[in-house]
JSON list of C-alpha atoms in Angstrom, two decimals:
[
{"chain": "A", "resi": 1, "resn": "MET", "atom": "CA", "xyz": [-15.84, -4.76, -0.69]},
{"chain": "A", "resi": 2, "resn": "TYR", "atom": "CA", "xyz": [-14.71, -1.33, -1.86]},
{"chain": "A", "resi": 3, "resn": "GLU", "atom": "CA", "xyz": [-16.94, -1.00, -4.91]},
{"chain": "A", "resi": 4, "resn": "LEU", "atom": "CA", "xyz": [-19.27, 1.37, -3.04]},
{"chain": "A", "resi": 5, "resn": "LEU", "atom": "CA", "xyz": [-16.74, 2.94, -0.70]},
{"chain": "A", "resi": 6, "resn": "ALA", "atom": "CA", "xyz": [-14.12, 3.79, -3.35]},
{"chain": "A", "resi": 7, "resn": "ARG", "atom": "CA", "xyz": [-15.65, 7.10, -4.40]},
{"chain": "A", "resi": 8, "resn": "PHE", "atom": "CA", "xyz": [-15.73, 8.32, -0.78]},
{"chain": "A", "resi": 9, "resn": "TYR", "atom": "CA", "xyz": [-12.41, 6.82, 0.28]},
{"chain": "A", "resi": 10, "resn": "ASP", "atom": "CA", "xyz": [-10.25, 9.91, -0.27]},
{"chain": "A", "resi": 11, "resn": "GLN", "atom": "CA", "xyz": [-12.69, 12.18, 1.55]},
{"chain": "A", "resi": 12, "resn": "ILE", "atom": "CA", "xyz": [-12.86, 9.84, 4.54]},
{"chain": "A", "resi": 13, "resn": "HIS", "atom": "CA", "xyz": [-9.13, 9.19, 4.70]},
{"chain": "A", "resi": 14, "resn": "ALA", "atom": "CA", "xyz": [-7.70, 12.61, 3.75]},
{"chain": "A", "resi": 15, "resn": "PRO", "atom": "CA", "xyz": [-6.76, 13.43, 7.35]},
{"chain": "A", "resi": 16, "resn": "LEU", "atom": "CA", "xyz": [-4.74, 10.21, 7.73]},
{"chain": "A", "resi": 17, "resn": "THR", "atom": "CA", "xyz": [-1.24, 11.55, 7.35]},
{"chain": "A", "resi": 18, "resn": "ALA", "atom": "CA", "xyz": [0.39, 10.74, 10.70]},
{"chain": "A", "resi": 19, "resn": "ASP", "atom": "CA", "xyz": [2.15, 7.69, 9.24]},
{"chain": "A", "resi": 20, "resn": "LEU", "atom": "CA", "xyz": [3.52, 9.49, 6.18]},
{"chain": "A", "resi": 21, "resn": "PRO", "atom": "CA", "xyz": [6.68, 11.02, 7.75]},
{"chain": "A", "resi": 22, "resn": "SER", "atom": "CA", "xyz": [7.71, 7.62, 9.12]},
{"chain": "A", "resi": 23, "resn": "ILE", "atom": "CA", "xyz": [7.08, 5.92, 5.79]},
{"chain": "A", "resi": 24, "resn": "LEU", "atom": "CA", "xyz": [9.00, 8.58, 3.87]},
{"chain": "A", "resi": 25, "resn": "GLN", "atom": "CA", "xyz": [11.87, 8.22, 6.35]},
{"chain": "A", "resi": 26, "resn": "LEU", "atom": "CA", "xyz": [11.93, 4.43, 5.88]},
{"chain": "A", "resi": 27, "resn": "ALA", "atom": "CA", "xyz": [11.89, 4.87, 2.11]},
{"chain": "A", "resi": 28, "resn": "GLN", "atom": "CA", "xyz": [14.79, 7.32, 2.40]},
{"chain": "A", "resi": 29, "resn": "GLU", "atom": "CA", "xyz": [16.75, 4.86, 4.56]},
{"chain": "A", "resi": 30, "resn": "THR", "atom": "CA", "xyz": [16.14, 1.92, 2.23]},
{"chain": "A", "resi": 31, "resn": "GLY", "atom": "CA", "xyz": [16.38, 3.86, -1.03]},
{"chain": "A", "resi": 32, "resn": "GLY", "atom": "CA", "xyz": [13.42, 2.10, -2.63]},
{"chain": "A", "resi": 33, "resn": "PRO", "atom": "CA", "xyz": [11.82, 0.67, -4.65]},
{"chain": "A", "resi": 34, "resn": "VAL", "atom": "CA", "xyz": [8.66, 0.52, -2.56]},
{"chain": "A", "resi": 35, "resn": "LEU", "atom": "CA", "xyz": [5.80, -1.99, -2.72]},
{"chain": "A", "resi": 36, "resn": "ASP", "atom": "CA", "xyz": [2.49, -0.60, -1.43]},
{"chain": "A", "resi": 37, "resn": "LEU", "atom": "CA", "xyz": [0.19, -3.56, -0.73]},
{"chain": "A", "resi": 38, "resn": "GLY", "atom": "CA", "xyz": [-3.47, -2.56, -0.63]},
{"chain": "A", "resi": 39, "resn": "CYS", "atom": "CA", "xyz": [-2.58, 0.82, -2.14]},
{"chain": "A", "resi": 40, "resn": "GLY", "atom": "CA", "xyz": [-6.19, 1.89, -2.62]},
{"chain": "A", "resi": 41, "resn": "THR", "atom": "CA", "xyz": [-6.49, 5.28, -4.28]},
{"chain": "A", "resi": 42, "resn": "GLY", "atom": "CA", "xyz": [-2.84, 6.16, -3.72]},
{"chain": "A", "resi": 43, "resn": "ARG", "atom": "CA", "xyz": [-2.73, 7.79, -0.29]},
{"chain": "A", "resi": 44, "resn": "LEU", "atom": "CA", "xyz": [0.92, 6.71, 0.10]},
{"chain": "A", "resi": 45, "resn": "LEU", "atom": "CA", "xyz": [1.84, 6.08, -3.53]},
{"chain": "A", "resi": 46, "resn": "PHE", "atom": "CA", "xyz": [1.83, 9.69, -4.60]},
{"chain": "A", "resi": 47, "resn": "PRO", "atom": "CA", "xyz": [3.83, 11.24, -1.74]},
{"chain": "A", "resi": 48, "resn": "LEU", "atom": "CA", "xyz": [6.43, 8.50, -2.17]},
{"chain": "A", "resi": 49, "resn": "ALA", "atom": "CA", "xyz": [6.67, 9.02, -5.93]},
{"chain": "A", "resi": 50, "resn": "GLU", "atom": "CA", "xyz": [6.77, 12.79, -5.47]},
{"chain": "A", "resi": 51, "resn": "ALA", "atom": "CA", "xyz": [9.69, 12.25, -3.08]},
{"chain": "A", "resi": 52, "resn": "GLY", "atom": "CA", "xyz": [11.54, 10.43, -5.89]},
{"chain": "A", "resi": 53, "resn": "PHE", "atom": "CA", "xyz": [10.87, 6.76, -5.14]},
{"chain": "A", "resi": 54, "resn": "GLN", "atom": "CA", "xyz": [9.80, 4.03, -7.55]},
{"chain": "A", "resi": 55, "resn": "VAL", "atom": "CA", "xyz": [6.52, 2.67, -6.16]},
{"chain": "A", "resi": 56, "resn": "THR", "atom": "CA", "xyz": [4.41, -0.31, -7.14]},
{"chain": "A", "resi": 57, "resn": "GLY", "atom": "CA", "xyz": [0.87, -0.19, -5.82]},
{"chain": "A", "resi": 58, "resn": "VAL", "atom": "CA", "xyz": [-1.15, -3.39, -5.64]},
{"chain": "A", "resi": 59, "resn": "ASP", "atom": "CA", "xyz": [-4.86, -3.58, -4.91]},
{"chain": "A", "resi": 60, "resn": "ASN", "atom": "CA", "xyz": [-7.63, -6.02, -5.80]},
{"chain": "A", "resi": 61, "resn": "SER", "atom": "CA", "xyz": [-10.29, -3.30, -6.13]},
{"chain": "A", "resi": 62, "resn": "PRO", "atom": "CA", "xyz": [-10.68, -2.04, -9.70]},
{"chain": "A", "resi": 63, "resn": "GLN", "atom": "CA", "xyz": [-12.72, 0.88, -8.36]},
{"chain": "A", "resi": 64, "resn": "MET", "atom": "CA", "xyz": [-9.92, 2.00, -6.05]},
{"chain": "A", "resi": 65, "resn": "LEU", "atom": "CA", "xyz": [-7.31, 1.57, -8.78]},
{"chain": "A", "resi": 66, "resn": "ASN", "atom": "CA", "xyz": [-9.44, 3.52, -11.27]},
{"chain": "A", "resi": 67, "resn": "ILE", "atom": "CA", "xyz": [-9.38, 6.46, -8.88]},
{"chain": "A", "resi": 68, "resn": "ALA", "atom": "CA", "xyz": [-5.65, 6.01, -8.33]},
{"chain": "A", "resi": 69, "resn": "GLY", "atom": "CA", "xyz": [-5.16, 5.91, -12.09]},
{"chain": "A", "resi": 70, "resn": "SER", "atom": "CA", "xyz": [-7.14, 9.12, -12.58]},
{"chain": "A", "resi": 71, "resn": "ARG", "atom": "CA", "xyz": [-5.12, 10.81, -9.86]},
{"chain": "A", "resi": 72, "resn": "LEU", "atom": "CA", "xyz": [-1.91, 9.51, -11.42]},
{"chain": "A", "resi": 73, "resn": "ALA", "atom": "CA", "xyz": [-2.85, 10.87, -14.85]},
{"chain": "A", "resi": 74, "resn": "ALA", "atom": "CA", "xyz": [-3.00, 14.37, -13.36]},
{"chain": "A", "resi": 75, "resn": "LYS", "atom": "CA", "xyz": [0.53, 14.13, -11.89]},
{"chain": "A", "resi": 76, "resn": "SER", "atom": "CA", "xyz": [3.82, 15.22, -13.47]},
{"chain": "A", "resi": 77, "resn": "GLU", "atom": "CA", "xyz": [5.57, 12.96, -15.93]},
{"chain": "A", "resi": 78, "resn": "GLY", "atom": "CA", "xyz": [8.21, 12.07, -13.34]},
{"chain": "A", "resi": 79, "resn": "VAL", "atom": "CA", "xyz": [5.58, 10.90, -10.87]},
{"chain": "A", "resi": 80, "resn": "ARG", "atom": "CA", "xyz": [3.70, 8.98, -13.58]},
{"chain": "A", "resi": 81, "resn": "GLU", "atom": "CA", "xyz": [6.91, 7.18, -14.52]},
{"chain": "A", "resi": 82, "resn": "ALA", "atom": "CA", "xyz": [7.66, 6.34, -10.88]},
{"chain": "A", "resi": 83, "resn": "VAL", "atom": "CA", "xyz": [4.32, 4.62, -10.20]},
{"chain": "A", "resi": 84, "resn": "THR", "atom": "CA", "xyz": [3.16, 1.18, -11.32]},
{"chain": "A", "resi": 85, "resn": "LEU", "atom": "CA", "xyz": [-0.39, 0.09, -10.48]},
{"chain": "A", "resi": 86, "resn": "LEU", "atom": "CA", "xyz": [-1.32, -3.60, -10.40]},
{"chain": "A", "resi": 87, "resn": "GLU", "atom": "CA", "xyz": [-4.83, -4.98, -10.01]},
{"chain": "A", "resi": 88, "resn": "LYS", "atom": "CA", "xyz": [-4.11, -8.17, -8.13]},
{"chain": "A", "resi": 89, "resn": "ASP", "atom": "CA", "xyz": [-4.95, -9.96, -4.92]},
{"chain": "A", "resi": 90, "resn": "ILE", "atom": "CA", "xyz": [-1.88, -9.38, -2.76]},
{"chain": "A", "resi": 91, "resn": "ARG", "atom": "CA", "xyz": [-2.08, -12.98, -1.58]},
{"chain": "A", "resi": 92, "resn": "THR", "atom": "CA", "xyz": [-1.12, -14.08, -5.10]},
{"chain": "A", "resi": 93, "resn": "LEU", "atom": "CA", "xyz": [1.72, -11.65, -5.73]},
{"chain": "A", "resi": 94, "resn": "THR", "atom": "CA", "xyz": [4.64, -14.01, -6.13]},
{"chain": "A", "resi": 95, "resn": "GLN", "atom": "CA", "xyz": [7.42, -11.96, -7.67]},
{"chain": "A", "resi": 96, "resn": "ASP", "atom": "CA", "xyz": [8.68, -8.45, -8.11]},
{"chain": "A", "resi": 97, "resn": "PRO", "atom": "CA", "xyz": [7.76, -7.39, -11.66]},
{"chain": "A", "resi": 98, "resn": "GLY", "atom": "CA", "xyz": [11.13, -5.63, -11.88]},
{"chain": "A", "resi": 99, "resn": "GLY", "atom": "CA", "xyz": [12.96, -8.71, -10.63]},
{"chain": "A", "resi": 100, "resn": "ALA", "atom": "CA", "xyz": [15.39, -7.00, -8.22]},
{"chain": "A", "resi": 101, "resn": "GLY", "atom": "CA", "xyz": [13.28, -7.12, -5.06]},
{"chain": "A", "resi": 102, "resn": "TYR", "atom": "CA", "xyz": [11.78, -4.31, -3.06]},
{"chain": "A", "resi": 103, "resn": "ALA", "atom": "CA", "xyz": [13.68, -2.38, -0.42]},
{"chain": "A", "resi": 104, "resn": "LEU", "atom": "CA", "xyz": [10.49, -1.50, 1.44]},
{"chain": "A", "resi": 105, "resn": "SER", "atom": "CA", "xyz": [7.03, -3.03, 1.49]},
{"chain": "A", "resi": 106, "resn": "LEU", "atom": "CA", "xyz": [4.01, -1.41, 3.10]},
{"chain": "A", "resi": 107, "resn": "LEU", "atom": "CA", "xyz": [0.95, -2.96, 4.70]},
{"chain": "A", "resi": 108, "resn": "SER", "atom": "CA", "xyz": [-0.48, 0.31, 5.92]},
{"chain": "A", "resi": 109, "resn": "TYR", "atom": "CA", "xyz": [-3.61, 1.43, 7.69]},
{"chain": "A", "resi": 110, "resn": "ASN", "atom": "CA", "xyz": [-5.00, -1.92, 8.81]},
{"chain": "A", "resi": 111, "resn": "THR", "atom": "CA", "xyz": [-4.49, -3.69, 5.47]},
{"chain": "A", "resi": 112, "resn": "LEU", "atom": "CA", "xyz": [-3.29, -6.78, 7.30]},
{"chain": "A", "resi": 113, "resn": "MET", "atom": "CA", "xyz": [-6.59, -6.87, 9.22]},
{"chain": "A", "resi": 114, "resn": "HIS", "atom": "CA", "xyz": [-8.40, -7.86, 5.99]},
{"chain": "A", "resi": 115, "resn": "PHE", "atom": "CA", "xyz": [-7.00, -11.39, 6.30]},
{"chain": "A", "resi": 116, "resn": "TYR", "atom": "CA", "xyz": [-7.63, -14.38, 8.52]},
{"chain": "A", "resi": 117, "resn": "GLU", "atom": "CA", "xyz": [-4.71, -15.49, 10.67]},
{"chain": "A", "resi": 118, "resn": "GLY", "atom": "CA", "xyz": [-3.58, -18.26, 8.30]},
{"chain": "A", "resi": 119, "resn": "GLU", "atom": "CA", "xyz": [-3.84, -15.97, 5.29]},
{"chain": "A", "resi": 120, "resn": "ALA", "atom": "CA", "xyz": [-1.89, -13.27, 7.09]},
{"chain": "A", "resi": 121, "resn": "LYS", "atom": "CA", "xyz": [0.93, -15.67, 7.97]},
{"chain": "A", "resi": 122, "resn": "SER", "atom": "CA", "xyz": [1.13, -16.86, 4.39]},
{"chain": "A", "resi": 123, "resn": "LEU", "atom": "CA", "xyz": [1.01, -13.29, 3.08]},
{"chain": "A", "resi": 124, "resn": "LEU", "atom": "CA", "xyz": [3.87, -12.23, 5.35]},
{"chain": "A", "resi": 125, "resn": "ARG", "atom": "CA", "xyz": [6.00, -15.15, 4.13]},
{"chain": "A", "resi": 126, "resn": "ASP", "atom": "CA", "xyz": [5.26, -14.21, 0.52]},
{"chain": "A", "resi": 127, "resn": "VAL", "atom": "CA", "xyz": [6.05, -10.54, 1.12]},
{"chain": "A", "resi": 128, "resn": "ALA", "atom": "CA", "xyz": [9.37, -11.54, 2.69]},
{"chain": "A", "resi": 129, "resn": "ARG", "atom": "CA", "xyz": [10.27, -13.26, -0.58]},
{"chain": "A", "resi": 130, "resn": "LEU", "atom": "CA", "xyz": [9.54, -10.07, -2.51]},
{"chain": "A", "resi": 131, "resn": "LEU", "atom": "CA", "xyz": [11.99, -8.06, -0.42]},
{"chain": "A", "resi": 132, "resn": "ARG", "atom": "CA", "xyz": [15.65, -7.76, -1.32]},
{"chain": "A", "resi": 133, "resn": "PRO", "atom": "CA", "xyz": [18.14, -8.82, 1.36]},
{"chain": "A", "resi": 134, "resn": "GLY", "atom": "CA", "xyz": [17.89, -6.32, 4.20]},
{"chain": "A", "resi": 135, "resn": "GLY", "atom": "CA", "xyz": [14.54, -5.04, 2.91]},
{"chain": "A", "resi": 136, "resn": "LEU", "atom": "CA", "xyz": [11.95, -3.82, 5.39]},
{"chain": "A", "resi": 137, "resn": "LEU", "atom": "CA", "xyz": [8.26, -4.49, 5.89]},
{"chain": "A", "resi": 138, "resn": "PHE", "atom": "CA", "xyz": [6.20, -1.70, 7.47]},
{"chain": "A", "resi": 139, "resn": "ILE", "atom": "CA", "xyz": [2.92, -2.83, 9.06]},
{"chain": "A", "resi": 140, "resn": "ASP", "atom": "CA", "xyz": [0.59, -0.14, 10.35]},
{"chain": "A", "resi": 141, "resn": "MET", "atom": "CA", "xyz": [-2.43, -1.12, 12.45]},
{"chain": "A", "resi": 142, "resn": "GLU", "atom": "CA", "xyz": [-4.65, 0.73, 14.85]},
{"chain": "A", "resi": 143, "resn": "ASN", "atom": "CA", "xyz": [-3.99, 0.12, 18.52]},
{"chain": "A", "resi": 144, "resn": "PRO", "atom": "CA", "xyz": [-7.12, -1.76, 19.69]},
{"chain": "A", "resi": 145, "resn": "PHE", "atom": "CA", "xyz": [-6.76, -0.29, 23.18]},
{"chain": "A", "resi": 146, "resn": "LEU", "atom": "CA", "xyz": [-7.18, 3.21, 21.74]},
{"chain": "A", "resi": 147, "resn": "LEU", "atom": "CA", "xyz": [-10.28, 2.19, 19.77]},
{"chain": "A", "resi": 148, "resn": "THR", "atom": "CA", "xyz": [-12.27, 1.23, 22.86]},
{"chain": "A", "resi": 149, "resn": "ALA", "atom": "CA", "xyz": [-13.92, 3.69, 25.17]}
]
């Protein structure tokens, strides 16, 4: 789906920063590590890593992850060490690669809307298993009432 859009994604989505303060606050409250599901080119990955959090970004688009990887290569060593990129369908992510569980998981900017109802329910159950006890899931979706007019 994103093979054609990937190269324009950052230009289109650059102004989308309204959710970032809330996400950084949640990461601060939970202490990380953070799982960014549908991470794309790294819109949230890099600010989180730059703020000192360990972040795993998962996306099924090699094109999006190639851009994220190029962006990551240009970052400081500390940021590079804080970020893990995984090319995987988030519906098949069954365990935390680090084994300890995530303190915060993100399904940002309508990522959940990519799935049918049954898939979404299953995904949410699977994400719950990836969280450590007391871990949080942040779901960000557009308000459909604001989209009409």
